mmCIF file of C-alpha atoms in Angstrom:
data_model
loop_
_atom_site.group_PDB
_atom_site.id
_atom_site.type_symbol
_atom_site.label_atom_id
_atom_site.label_comp_id
_atom_site.label_asym_id
_atom_site.label_seq_id
_atom_site.Cartn_x
_atom_site.Cartn_y
_atom_site.Cartn_z
ATOM 1 C CA MET A 1 32.734 12.460 -11.067
ATOM 2 C CA SER A 2 35.836 10.406 -11.655
ATOM 3 C CA ARG A 3 35.745 7.256 -13.713
ATOM 4 C CA ALA A 4 38.646 5.872 -11.670
ATOM 5 C CA PHE A 5 36.165 4.640 -9.059
ATOM 6 C CA PHE A 6 34.482 2.422 -11.638
ATOM 7 C CA LYS A 7 37.698 1.275 -13.327
ATOM 8 C CA ARG A 8 39.122 -0.078 -10.076
ATOM 9 C CA PHE A 9 36.190 -2.437 -9.638
ATOM 10 C CA SER A 10 35.650 -3.428 -13.260
ATOM 11 C CA THR A 11 38.259 -6.202 -13.324
ATOM 12 C CA ARG A 12 37.026 -9.732 -12.855
ATOM 13 C CA SER A 13 38.736 -12.477 -10.934
ATOM 14 C CA SER A 14 39.485 -15.820 -12.555
ATOM 15 C CA GLU A 15 38.499 -17.573 -9.304
ATOM 16 C CA PRO A 16 34.984 -18.991 -9.045
ATOM 17 C CA ALA A 17 32.421 -16.995 -7.096
ATOM 18 C CA SER A 18 32.126 -17.992 -3.465
ATOM 19 C CA PRO A 19 29.116 -17.711 -1.175
ATOM 20 C CA ILE A 20 29.037 -14.664 1.042
ATOM 21 C CA ALA A 21 29.562 -16.826 4.140
ATOM 22 C CA GLY A 22 32.990 -17.829 2.818
ATOM 23 C CA TRP A 23 33.833 -14.218 2.084
ATOM 24 C CA LEU A 24 32.835 -13.144 5.604
ATOM 25 C CA LYS A 25 35.049 -15.850 7.160
ATOM 26 C CA GLN A 26 38.148 -14.240 5.654
ATOM 27 C CA ASP A 27 38.226 -11.172 7.921
ATOM 28 C CA PRO A 28 34.887 -10.408 9.602
ATOM 29 C CA LYS A 29 36.375 -7.831 12.006
ATOM 30 C CA GLN A 30 37.644 -5.636 9.180
ATOM 31 C CA ILE A 31 34.354 -5.922 7.298
ATOM 32 C CA LEU A 32 32.350 -5.036 10.398
ATOM 33 C CA SER A 33 34.567 -2.069 11.271
ATOM 34 C CA THR A 34 34.300 -0.743 7.698
ATOM 35 C CA ALA A 35 30.509 -1.123 7.734
ATOM 36 C CA GLN A 36 30.388 0.594 11.132
ATOM 37 C CA SER A 37 32.415 3.568 9.892
ATOM 38 C CA TYR A 38 30.209 3.888 6.782
ATOM 39 C CA LEU A 39 27.079 3.893 8.957
ATOM 40 C CA GLU A 40 28.528 6.423 11.414
ATOM 41 C CA LEU A 41 29.531 8.769 8.592
ATOM 42 C CA GLU A 42 26.109 8.366 6.988
ATOM 43 C CA GLN A 43 24.376 9.229 10.277
ATOM 44 C CA TYR A 44 26.587 12.289 10.715
ATOM 45 C CA ILE A 45 25.891 13.474 7.161
ATOM 46 C CA HIS A 46 22.142 12.978 7.673
ATOM 47 C CA SER A 47 22.293 15.057 10.847
ATOM 48 C CA GLN A 48 23.825 17.934 8.838
ATOM 49 C CA LEU A 49 21.296 17.866 5.973
ATOM 50 C CA PRO A 50 17.680 19.031 5.712
ATOM 51 C CA THR A 51 15.082 16.276 6.024
ATOM 52 C CA ALA A 52 14.331 16.167 2.282
ATOM 53 C CA MET A 53 17.988 15.443 1.481
ATOM 54 C CA ARG A 54 18.585 12.637 3.983
ATOM 55 C CA SER A 55 18.045 9.884 1.442
ATOM 56 C CA CYS A 56 21.714 9.831 0.387
ATOM 57 C CA ARG A 57 23.937 6.902 1.381
ATOM 58 C CA VAL A 58 27.679 6.555 1.817
ATOM 59 C CA ALA A 59 28.851 4.415 -1.105
ATOM 60 C CA HIS A 60 32.608 4.598 -0.685
ATOM 61 C CA ILE A 61 35.301 6.157 1.491
ATOM 62 C CA ASP A 62 38.774 6.469 0.010
ATOM 63 C CA ARG A 63 41.259 8.418 2.115
ATOM 64 C CA GLN A 64 39.746 11.909 2.289
ATOM 65 C CA THR A 65 37.213 11.429 -0.498
ATOM 66 C CA VAL A 66 33.653 10.332 0.219
ATOM 67 C CA THR A 67 31.311 9.048 -2.478
ATOM 68 C CA LEU A 68 27.606 9.465 -1.768
ATOM 69 C CA ALA A 69 24.871 7.585 -3.622
ATOM 70 C CA VAL A 70 21.743 9.615 -4.331
ATOM 71 C CA PRO A 71 18.389 8.514 -5.809
ATOM 72 C CA SER A 72 18.060 11.031 -8.657
ATOM 73 C CA ALA A 73 19.638 13.879 -10.580
ATOM 74 C CA ALA A 74 17.402 16.308 -8.684
ATOM 75 C CA HIS A 75 18.832 15.084 -5.373
ATOM 76 C CA ALA A 76 22.360 15.359 -6.764
ATOM 77 C CA THR A 77 21.757 18.931 -7.924
ATOM 78 C CA LYS A 78 20.355 20.018 -4.556
ATOM 79 C CA LEU A 79 23.156 18.240 -2.692
ATOM 80 C CA ARG A 80 25.863 19.824 -4.891
ATOM 81 C CA GLN A 81 24.647 23.222 -3.688
ATOM 82 C CA MET A 82 25.165 22.115 -0.081
ATOM 83 C CA LEU A 83 28.565 20.431 -0.548
ATOM 84 C CA PRO A 84 30.822 23.323 0.536
ATOM 85 C CA THR A 85 28.969 23.617 3.847
ATOM 86 C CA LEU A 86 28.867 19.851 4.303
ATOM 87 C CA ILE A 87 32.609 19.476 3.646
ATOM 88 C CA ALA A 88 33.356 22.279 6.126
ATOM 89 C CA LYS A 89 31.249 20.543 8.786
ATOM 90 C CA LEU A 90 32.912 17.202 8.069
ATOM 91 C CA ASN A 91 36.337 18.818 8.524
ATOM 92 C CA GLN A 92 35.271 20.393 11.827
ATOM 93 C CA SER A 93 34.234 16.969 13.108
ATOM 94 C CA ALA A 94 36.338 13.830 13.335
ATOM 95 C CA TRP A 95 35.753 13.115 9.633
ATOM 96 C CA LYS A 96 38.463 14.752 7.562
ATOM 97 C CA CYS A 97 37.266 15.149 3.994
ATOM 98 C CA ASN A 98 38.577 17.055 0.965
ATOM 99 C CA GLN A 99 36.063 15.960 -1.647
ATOM 100 C CA VAL A 100 32.572 14.533 -1.897
ATOM 101 C CA HIS A 101 31.590 12.784 -5.118
ATOM 102 C CA LEU A 102 27.964 12.053 -5.981
ATOM 103 C CA GLN A 103 26.664 8.993 -7.820
ATOM 104 C CA ILE A 104 23.099 8.611 -8.991
ATOM 105 C CA GLN A 105 22.034 5.117 -7.908
ATOM 106 C CA SER A 106 18.259 4.997 -8.316
ATOM 107 C CA VAL A 107 18.194 1.206 -7.859
ATOM 108 C CA LEU A 108 19.246 1.595 -4.211
ATOM 109 C CA PHE A 109 16.351 3.892 -3.433
ATOM 110 C CA THR A 110 13.162 2.145 -4.450
ATOM 111 C CA GLY A 111 10.298 3.774 -2.587
ATOM 112 C CA VAL A 112 12.031 7.154 -2.126
ATOM 113 C CA GLU A 113 9.843 9.928 -3.505
ATOM 114 C CA PRO A 114 11.768 12.157 -5.925
ATOM 115 C CA VAL A 115 12.465 15.771 -4.982
ATOM 116 C CA GLY A 116 9.656 17.948 -6.346
ATOM 117 C CA HIS A 117 7.460 14.932 -7.116
ATOM 118 C CA VAL A 118 3.986 15.971 -8.282
ATOM 119 C CA ARG A 119 1.139 13.587 -7.543
ATOM 120 C CA GLN A 120 -0.841 12.745 -10.667
ATOM 121 C CA GLY A 121 -4.576 12.547 -11.247
ATOM 122 C CA GLY A 122 -5.903 15.336 -9.039
ATOM 123 C CA ALA A 123 -4.939 13.561 -5.815
ATOM 124 C CA GLY A 124 -5.323 15.827 -2.832
ATOM 125 C CA ILE A 125 -8.160 18.027 -4.166
ATOM 126 C CA ASP A 126 -10.837 18.214 -1.479
ATOM 127 C CA SER A 127 -14.566 18.853 -2.047
ATOM 128 C CA SER A 128 -14.230 22.655 -1.776
ATOM 129 C CA GLY A 129 -11.440 22.599 -4.372
ATOM 130 C CA LEU A 130 -13.586 20.453 -6.669
ATOM 131 C CA ALA A 131 -16.487 22.880 -6.259
ATOM 132 C CA ALA A 132 -14.188 25.781 -7.174
ATOM 133 C CA PHE A 133 -13.023 23.944 -10.319
ATOM 134 C CA GLU A 134 -16.661 23.216 -11.287
ATOM 135 C CA GLN A 135 -17.521 26.905 -10.857
ATOM 136 C CA LEU A 136 -14.478 27.898 -12.912
ATOM 137 C CA ASN A 137 -15.428 25.360 -15.597
ATOM 138 C CA GLN A 138 -18.896 26.946 -15.976
ATOM 139 C CA SER A 139 -17.438 30.435 -16.458
ATOM 140 C CA LEU A 140 -14.785 29.438 -19.031
ATOM 141 C CA GLU A 141 -15.223 29.848 -22.757
ATOM 142 C CA GLU A 142 -14.502 26.900 -25.054
ATOM 143 C CA GLY A 143 -10.797 26.323 -25.479
ATOM 144 C CA PRO A 144 -7.782 24.409 -24.184
ATOM 145 C CA LEU A 145 -8.142 25.654 -20.597
ATOM 146 C CA ALA A 146 -11.806 24.626 -20.404
ATOM 147 C CA GLN A 147 -10.927 21.187 -21.807
ATOM 148 C CA ALA A 148 -8.124 20.762 -19.255
ATOM 149 C CA VAL A 149 -10.423 21.670 -16.354
ATOM 150 C CA GLU A 150 -13.068 19.234 -17.649
ATOM 151 C CA ARG A 151 -10.469 16.424 -17.844
ATOM 152 C CA LEU A 152 -9.293 17.211 -14.311
ATOM 153 C CA LEU A 153 -12.870 17.065 -12.981
ATOM 154 C CA ARG A 154 -13.651 13.815 -14.857
ATOM 155 C CA ARG A 155 -10.460 12.156 -13.685
ATOM 156 C CA HIS A 156 -10.959 13.200 -10.064
ATOM 157 C CA LYS A 157 -14.618 12.153 -9.981
ATOM 158 C CA HIS A 158 -13.715 8.655 -11.234
ATOM 159 C CA LYS A 159 -11.182 8.271 -8.411
ATOM 160 C CA GLY A 160 -13.532 9.546 -5.745
#
């Protein structure tokens, strides 16, 4: 990922900050058309990706380079594997694209469950599963595995 994207926006203006309403009055048509194109590209990209990978967002479009924000390194890794296909599909459509950069922006994605997320505390074990763990626990000899099964049963029983 290029640092040039960050360097361009790191300079600060000497002018005082203005409310967003003043900023929107400058050229609302250009802002709205840019937002519209970002949303259209994002919808197209989502239509080309599997459901689990549709949490990415278009962060920046610069000529033929698209920057996508993703919630985690796991999402970025999975999406990197799909980039050649995605770029080919973008080039076949109206969106001409040479490169796709990925940025991990976890702050943008509060509430998105990470790829491969494992629920903690025995959540999802039904009564037949619990019975199987109790039966296994009775047949185990003392040791780390028996202690782990006992902790799992204790933790799940307290939640139930």
